[in-house]
């Protein structure tokens, strides 16, 4: 009898233990029901083209880097060909190489002391610039050569784009000349290049090169000499004709050079010096820094509805800078849609395949987004006409940005969704150069809320003002970036979902050109940690049993009571909170009396103090 009672007690005890284990398992196996965004749901339905060739890594910083353009332009305008330069290049060797170039070129390339001085000056001061230019040339030169071959223009003219714009389609001179070939507004219109509020085809590599080819052909029919054609391209055919008259009817560039405008006197020698450096770059130890996307790896698709570069980048998981590089003629980072006019988007071939295979979903998403163009997401307010004046006033406030190492006008313009011309206008800048530490003004008038599109009930004006004020204060305070260290099992998709952002935005913030992540890599999630909340924290399913919640809370608290944590290099409040289950950033701030994520190595933090 006693044995039976003992057996029964033991079996009951094991049953209770088993039940407890089941409860514990239930607790820790519950997975949050995360709500996915409309963007993610659209992308999850995309058909993938697994056979598409992966595009090469883009050297995207070159898109917005105008420093080479500034330097070369200044050199060509101020270079003195009469000043000898101390650079190791024997004159006899240079003469031999120039003769080799002359034999296979329609240009008359002859040695003279002025040309030697310019070549040596470039070798001494611009080696690094030419290394970068050669990398860019891998993308642009095939475009130029194709256009020139059709018109029987010497292929060597491609080097002129280096002299004109440093191969930057966004280059704009002080006089307003624009694009790779630096067309003035009137000349662009003369050669049927479209220029309006959305589009400037002077920045379109293919259309502008076709116009340049047409111009060169016409000028050669007039002068019959390619050096004079180049001189006319720089100073106009009228100035070349005057120089011919003043020289007594001579028709060779070197004979009339002294009668040409000062800038044009250095223009043709700079062109020939550029040709020399490209032809003999290996002999001087100049090599492309890294490869850019080749032209034959891209393709175009006709756009059926207006869409922004941001929308395209989000949908196709690619950086906006890559879209800008391939589509420089769209001035506002928007591909417009006009009735009876075709507009094309150029993309890497694998992205074209994704776009074409999923056009219906893409246009549906763009249409959906166009209905919500109003407030910034972080305000989450409905605006009425009564609040319009307050919001417009706040959104037109001037922001200030301090120039950091590596910044340039292009990258800052991209960051604040404005143009380089806007930045120059707002700050009275005459060149594209920026001094380190300089504070520049940024007007946010473009972000004025389009209240006419919103039809909602009225709200309390005071609430709107307070929300706008708090947003402004966030922007003006020293915002701390939110960072995340990649752990085993992470990928861009899971990290983007965790922080309520997109893969494209993560790539943009971290200059990533692929989806590969190294273990331990630190990613910037947001430039302002205060704006980010972890998505699962808002969307997790509540656990049914209060006893399980209580059990978890007690277990966590018991583990961490009285514990101190010493801050290590690279730590943030977020990364520290993840080390202690159940502990939040707000908890750590409260326990230690701190307001911002301003941590220093060695600092002691109380956990559950």
Short mmCIF file of C-alpha atoms in Angstrom, two decimals, residues 69-340:
data_model
loop_
_atom_site.label_atom_id
_atom_site.label_comp_id
_atom_site.label_asym_id
_atom_site.label_seq_id
_atom_site.Cartn_x
_atom_site.Cartn_y
_atom_site.Cartn_z
CA UNK A 69 36.73 68.85 -62.19
CA UNK A 70 37.63 71.86 -60.03
CA UNK A 71 41.34 71.01 -59.99
CA UNK A 72 41.69 70.29 -63.71
CA UNK A 73 39.65 73.36 -64.71
CA UNK A 74 41.85 75.55 -62.54
CA UNK A 75 45.00 73.93 -63.98
CA UNK A 76 43.96 74.44 -67.60
CA UNK A 77 42.97 78.07 -66.99
CA UNK A 78 46.12 79.00 -65.05
CA UNK A 79 48.82 76.64 -66.34
CA UNK A 80 51.85 78.40 -67.78
CA UNK A 81 53.42 76.36 -70.56
CA UNK A 82 56.53 78.56 -70.48
CA UNK A 83 57.47 77.43 -66.96
CA UNK A 84 59.63 74.26 -66.88
CA UNK A 85 58.73 71.56 -64.37
CA UNK A 86 61.19 69.36 -62.49
CA UNK A 87 59.88 65.86 -63.32
CA UNK A 88 61.84 62.84 -64.50
CA UNK A 89 61.00 62.40 -68.20
CA UNK A 90 63.88 62.63 -70.71
CA UNK A 91 63.08 64.95 -73.61
CA UNK A 92 64.30 62.47 -76.22
CA UNK A 93 62.07 59.72 -74.80
CA UNK A 94 59.07 62.09 -74.83
CA UNK A 95 59.76 62.99 -78.48
CA UNK A 96 59.77 59.30 -79.43
CA UNK A 97 56.46 58.67 -77.68
CA UNK A 98 54.80 61.74 -79.22
CA UNK A 99 55.93 60.49 -82.64
CA UNK A 100 54.27 57.11 -81.93
CA UNK A 101 51.02 58.95 -81.04
CA UNK A 102 51.27 61.12 -84.15
CA UNK A 103 51.61 58.14 -86.49
CA UNK A 104 48.27 56.65 -85.46
CA UNK A 105 46.27 59.86 -85.00
CA UNK A 106 44.72 62.41 -87.38
CA UNK A 107 45.98 65.14 -85.03
CA UNK A 108 49.34 66.73 -85.81
CA UNK A 109 51.20 65.92 -82.62
CA UNK A 110 54.63 67.54 -82.57
CA UNK A 111 57.05 68.08 -79.71
CA UNK A 112 57.45 71.58 -78.31
CA UNK A 113 58.73 72.85 -74.97
CA UNK A 114 55.28 74.12 -73.90
CA UNK A 115 53.70 70.68 -74.37
CA UNK A 116 56.55 69.03 -72.44
CA UNK A 117 56.03 71.44 -69.53
CA UNK A 118 52.29 70.70 -69.34
CA UNK A 119 52.83 66.91 -69.51
CA UNK A 120 55.39 67.12 -66.70
CA UNK A 121 53.08 69.35 -64.67
CA UNK A 122 50.27 66.77 -64.92
CA UNK A 123 52.67 63.96 -64.01
CA UNK A 124 53.92 65.86 -60.97
CA UNK A 125 50.59 67.17 -59.61
CA UNK A 126 47.75 65.09 -61.05
CA UNK A 127 48.83 61.41 -61.04
CA UNK A 128 46.15 60.42 -58.52
CA UNK A 129 43.47 62.37 -60.41
CA UNK A 130 44.32 60.57 -63.66
CA UNK A 131 44.17 57.21 -61.88
CA UNK A 132 40.57 57.97 -60.90
CA UNK A 133 39.74 59.38 -64.35
CA UNK A 134 40.95 56.19 -66.03
CA UNK A 135 38.58 54.20 -63.85
CA UNK A 136 35.63 56.36 -64.90
CA UNK A 137 36.71 56.18 -68.54
CA UNK A 138 35.94 52.46 -68.59
CA UNK A 139 32.26 53.39 -68.40
CA UNK A 140 32.17 56.54 -70.56
CA UNK A 141 34.72 55.95 -73.34
CA UNK A 142 32.77 53.12 -75.05
CA UNK A 143 29.78 55.51 -75.27
CA UNK A 144 31.95 58.22 -76.83
CA UNK A 145 33.69 55.89 -79.29
CA UNK A 146 30.38 54.47 -80.53
CA UNK A 147 28.97 57.96 -81.24
CA UNK A 148 32.18 59.26 -82.88
CA UNK A 149 32.58 56.19 -85.11
CA UNK A 150 29.10 56.83 -86.57
CA UNK A 151 30.07 60.40 -87.58
CA UNK A 152 33.68 59.65 -88.65
CA UNK A 153 35.02 61.80 -85.81
CA UNK A 154 38.51 60.83 -84.49
CA UNK A 155 38.12 58.57 -81.47
CA UNK A 156 40.84 60.60 -79.70
CA UNK A 157 38.24 63.35 -79.17
CA UNK A 158 37.05 61.23 -76.22
CA UNK A 159 39.96 62.69 -74.21
CA UNK A 160 38.38 66.11 -74.58
CA UNK A 161 35.67 65.15 -72.08
CA UNK A 162 38.43 64.71 -69.48
CA UNK A 163 39.60 68.29 -70.12
CA UNK A 164 36.05 69.68 -70.27
CA UNK A 165 34.33 68.01 -67.30
CA UNK A 166 36.71 65.47 -65.71
CA UNK A 167 34.14 62.89 -66.89
CA UNK A 168 31.45 64.22 -64.55
CA UNK A 169 28.00 64.54 -66.18
CA UNK A 170 26.88 66.82 -63.31
CA UNK A 171 29.72 69.32 -63.80
CA UNK A 172 28.55 72.95 -64.16
CA UNK A 173 30.97 75.78 -64.98
CA UNK A 174 30.77 79.33 -63.60
CA UNK A 175 29.22 80.38 -66.91
CA UNK A 176 26.55 77.66 -66.71
CA UNK A 177 28.07 75.19 -69.18
CA UNK A 178 26.76 71.76 -68.18
CA UNK A 179 27.52 68.06 -68.56
CA UNK A 180 30.33 65.90 -69.89
CA UNK A 181 30.81 68.14 -72.93
CA UNK A 182 30.04 71.46 -71.16
CA UNK A 183 27.31 72.74 -73.47
CA UNK A 184 25.89 76.20 -72.81
CA UNK A 185 22.09 76.46 -72.69
CA UNK A 186 21.79 77.97 -76.18
CA UNK A 187 24.15 75.43 -77.77
CA UNK A 188 22.26 72.58 -76.10
CA UNK A 189 18.98 73.85 -77.54
CA UNK A 190 20.62 74.34 -80.94
CA UNK A 191 21.47 70.62 -81.01
CA UNK A 192 18.00 69.53 -79.85
CA UNK A 193 18.96 68.63 -76.27
CA UNK A 194 15.89 68.73 -74.02
CA UNK A 195 16.17 71.13 -71.06
CA UNK A 196 13.24 71.67 -68.70
CA UNK A 197 12.43 71.55 -64.97
CA UNK A 198 12.84 67.76 -64.75
CA UNK A 199 15.34 66.95 -67.50
CA UNK A 200 18.65 68.34 -68.74
CA UNK A 201 19.94 66.23 -71.62
CA UNK A 202 23.26 68.09 -71.56
CA UNK A 203 24.00 65.66 -68.70
CA UNK A 204 22.86 62.62 -70.69
CA UNK A 205 26.07 60.86 -71.83
CA UNK A 206 24.60 59.40 -75.02
CA UNK A 207 22.55 62.37 -76.26
CA UNK A 208 25.18 64.97 -75.34
CA UNK A 209 27.92 62.92 -77.05
CA UNK A 210 25.81 62.65 -80.21
CA UNK A 211 25.41 66.46 -80.17
CA UNK A 212 29.17 66.91 -79.62
CA UNK A 213 29.88 64.58 -82.54
CA UNK A 214 27.58 66.61 -84.80
CA UNK A 215 29.29 69.86 -83.74
CA UNK A 216 32.78 68.45 -84.42
CA UNK A 217 31.77 67.28 -87.90
CA UNK A 218 30.38 70.71 -88.83
CA UNK A 219 33.47 72.55 -87.55
CA UNK A 220 35.83 70.22 -89.43
CA UNK A 221 33.91 70.97 -92.64
CA UNK A 222 34.67 74.66 -91.99
CA UNK A 223 38.32 74.57 -90.79
CA UNK A 224 39.64 71.26 -92.17
CA UNK A 225 41.99 70.92 -89.16
CA UNK A 226 41.18 69.01 -85.96
CA UNK A 227 43.31 71.24 -83.69
CA UNK A 228 41.35 74.28 -84.93
CA UNK A 229 38.11 72.35 -84.35
CA UNK A 230 39.15 71.90 -80.71
CA UNK A 231 40.07 75.59 -80.44
CA UNK A 232 36.65 76.55 -81.85
CA UNK A 233 34.96 74.22 -79.36
CA UNK A 234 36.61 76.12 -76.52
CA UNK A 235 36.39 79.73 -77.66
CA UNK A 236 33.92 79.66 -80.59
CA UNK A 237 34.56 79.67 -84.34
CA UNK A 238 34.56 83.50 -84.41
CA UNK A 239 37.66 83.75 -82.24
CA UNK A 240 39.48 81.17 -84.36
CA UNK A 241 38.66 83.13 -87.54
CA UNK A 242 39.98 86.34 -85.93
CA UNK A 243 43.22 84.57 -84.93
CA UNK A 244 43.68 83.33 -88.53
CA UNK A 245 43.29 86.90 -89.84
CA UNK A 246 45.68 88.36 -87.24
CA UNK A 247 48.33 85.74 -88.03
CA UNK A 248 48.33 86.74 -91.70
CA UNK A 249 46.19 83.87 -92.97
CA UNK A 250 47.98 80.95 -91.28
CA UNK A 251 45.77 77.91 -90.69
CA UNK A 252 47.68 75.75 -88.21
CA UNK A 253 46.89 75.86 -84.49
CA UNK A 254 50.48 76.33 -83.35
CA UNK A 255 50.89 79.23 -85.85
CA UNK A 256 47.82 81.13 -84.60
CA UNK A 257 47.99 80.05 -80.93
CA UNK A 258 49.33 83.39 -79.63
CA UNK A 259 46.37 85.21 -81.22
CA UNK A 260 43.75 83.06 -79.46
CA UNK A 261 42.16 83.84 -76.06
CA UNK A 262 44.49 82.97 -73.14
CA UNK A 263 42.41 79.98 -71.97
CA UNK A 264 42.36 78.48 -75.49
CA UNK A 265 46.15 78.78 -75.69
CA UNK A 266 46.42 76.14 -72.95
CA UNK A 267 43.38 74.14 -74.07
CA UNK A 268 44.78 72.11 -76.97
CA UNK A 269 48.11 71.39 -75.17
CA UNK A 270 46.08 70.19 -72.15
CA UNK A 271 44.13 67.89 -74.49
CA UNK A 272 47.35 66.47 -75.99
CA UNK A 273 48.92 66.08 -72.53
CA UNK A 274 45.80 64.17 -71.40
CA UNK A 275 46.04 61.92 -74.45
CA UNK A 276 49.72 61.24 -73.65
CA UNK A 277 48.97 60.26 -70.00
CA UNK A 278 46.20 57.88 -71.07
CA UNK A 279 48.33 56.31 -73.81
CA UNK A 280 51.46 55.88 -71.65
CA UNK A 281 49.95 55.57 -68.16
CA UNK A 282 51.58 52.22 -67.41
CA UNK A 283 55.04 53.60 -68.17
CA UNK A 284 54.44 56.25 -65.50
CA UNK A 285 52.90 53.89 -62.93
CA UNK A 286 49.36 55.26 -63.32
CA UNK A 287 46.63 52.61 -63.11
CA UNK A 288 42.86 52.77 -62.54
CA UNK A 289 42.08 52.70 -58.82
CA UNK A 290 39.21 50.26 -59.28
CA UNK A 291 36.74 49.22 -61.96
CA UNK A 292 33.37 50.87 -62.45
CA UNK A 293 30.30 49.40 -64.10
CA UNK A 294 30.81 48.84 -67.82
CA UNK A 295 28.31 50.29 -70.26
CA UNK A 296 27.45 46.92 -71.79
CA UNK A 297 26.32 45.65 -68.39
CA UNK A 298 23.39 48.10 -68.32
CA UNK A 299 20.11 48.37 -70.19
CA UNK A 300 17.07 50.66 -70.35
CA UNK A 301 13.35 50.32 -69.72
CA UNK A 302 10.63 52.79 -70.72
CA UNK A 303 8.83 54.27 -67.71
CA UNK A 304 5.00 54.24 -67.74
CA UNK A 305 4.40 56.40 -64.67
CA UNK A 306 6.34 59.09 -62.79
CA UNK A 307 8.54 57.59 -60.11
CA UNK A 308 11.35 58.81 -57.84
CA UNK A 309 14.86 57.40 -57.53
CA UNK A 310 14.05 56.69 -53.86
CA UNK A 311 11.10 54.48 -54.82
CA UNK A 312 13.21 52.63 -57.41
CA UNK A 313 16.06 52.17 -54.91
CA UNK A 314 13.70 50.78 -52.25
CA UNK A 315 11.98 48.40 -54.64
CA UNK A 316 15.14 47.06 -56.30
CA UNK A 317 17.41 47.10 -53.21
CA UNK A 318 20.08 49.34 -54.76
CA UNK A 319 21.65 52.64 -53.65
CA UNK A 320 20.20 55.86 -55.08
CA UNK A 321 23.73 56.95 -56.02
CA UNK A 322 23.92 54.05 -58.48
CA UNK A 323 20.67 55.16 -60.15
CA UNK A 324 21.99 58.74 -60.32
CA UNK A 325 25.21 57.61 -61.97
CA UNK A 326 23.31 55.77 -64.68
CA UNK A 327 20.62 58.47 -65.14
CA UNK A 328 22.34 61.86 -64.71
CA UNK A 329 19.96 63.81 -66.97
CA UNK A 330 17.10 63.65 -64.44
CA UNK A 331 17.67 66.83 -62.44
CA UNK A 332 15.32 66.20 -59.49
CA UNK A 333 16.03 62.49 -58.91
CA UNK A 334 12.65 61.78 -60.49
CA UNK A 335 11.85 60.02 -63.78
CA UNK A 336 8.91 62.07 -65.12
CA UNK A 337 6.04 60.89 -67.28
CA UNK A 338 4.80 63.18 -70.08
CA UNK A 339 2.02 62.36 -72.51
CA UNK A 340 3.31 61.19 -75.93
#
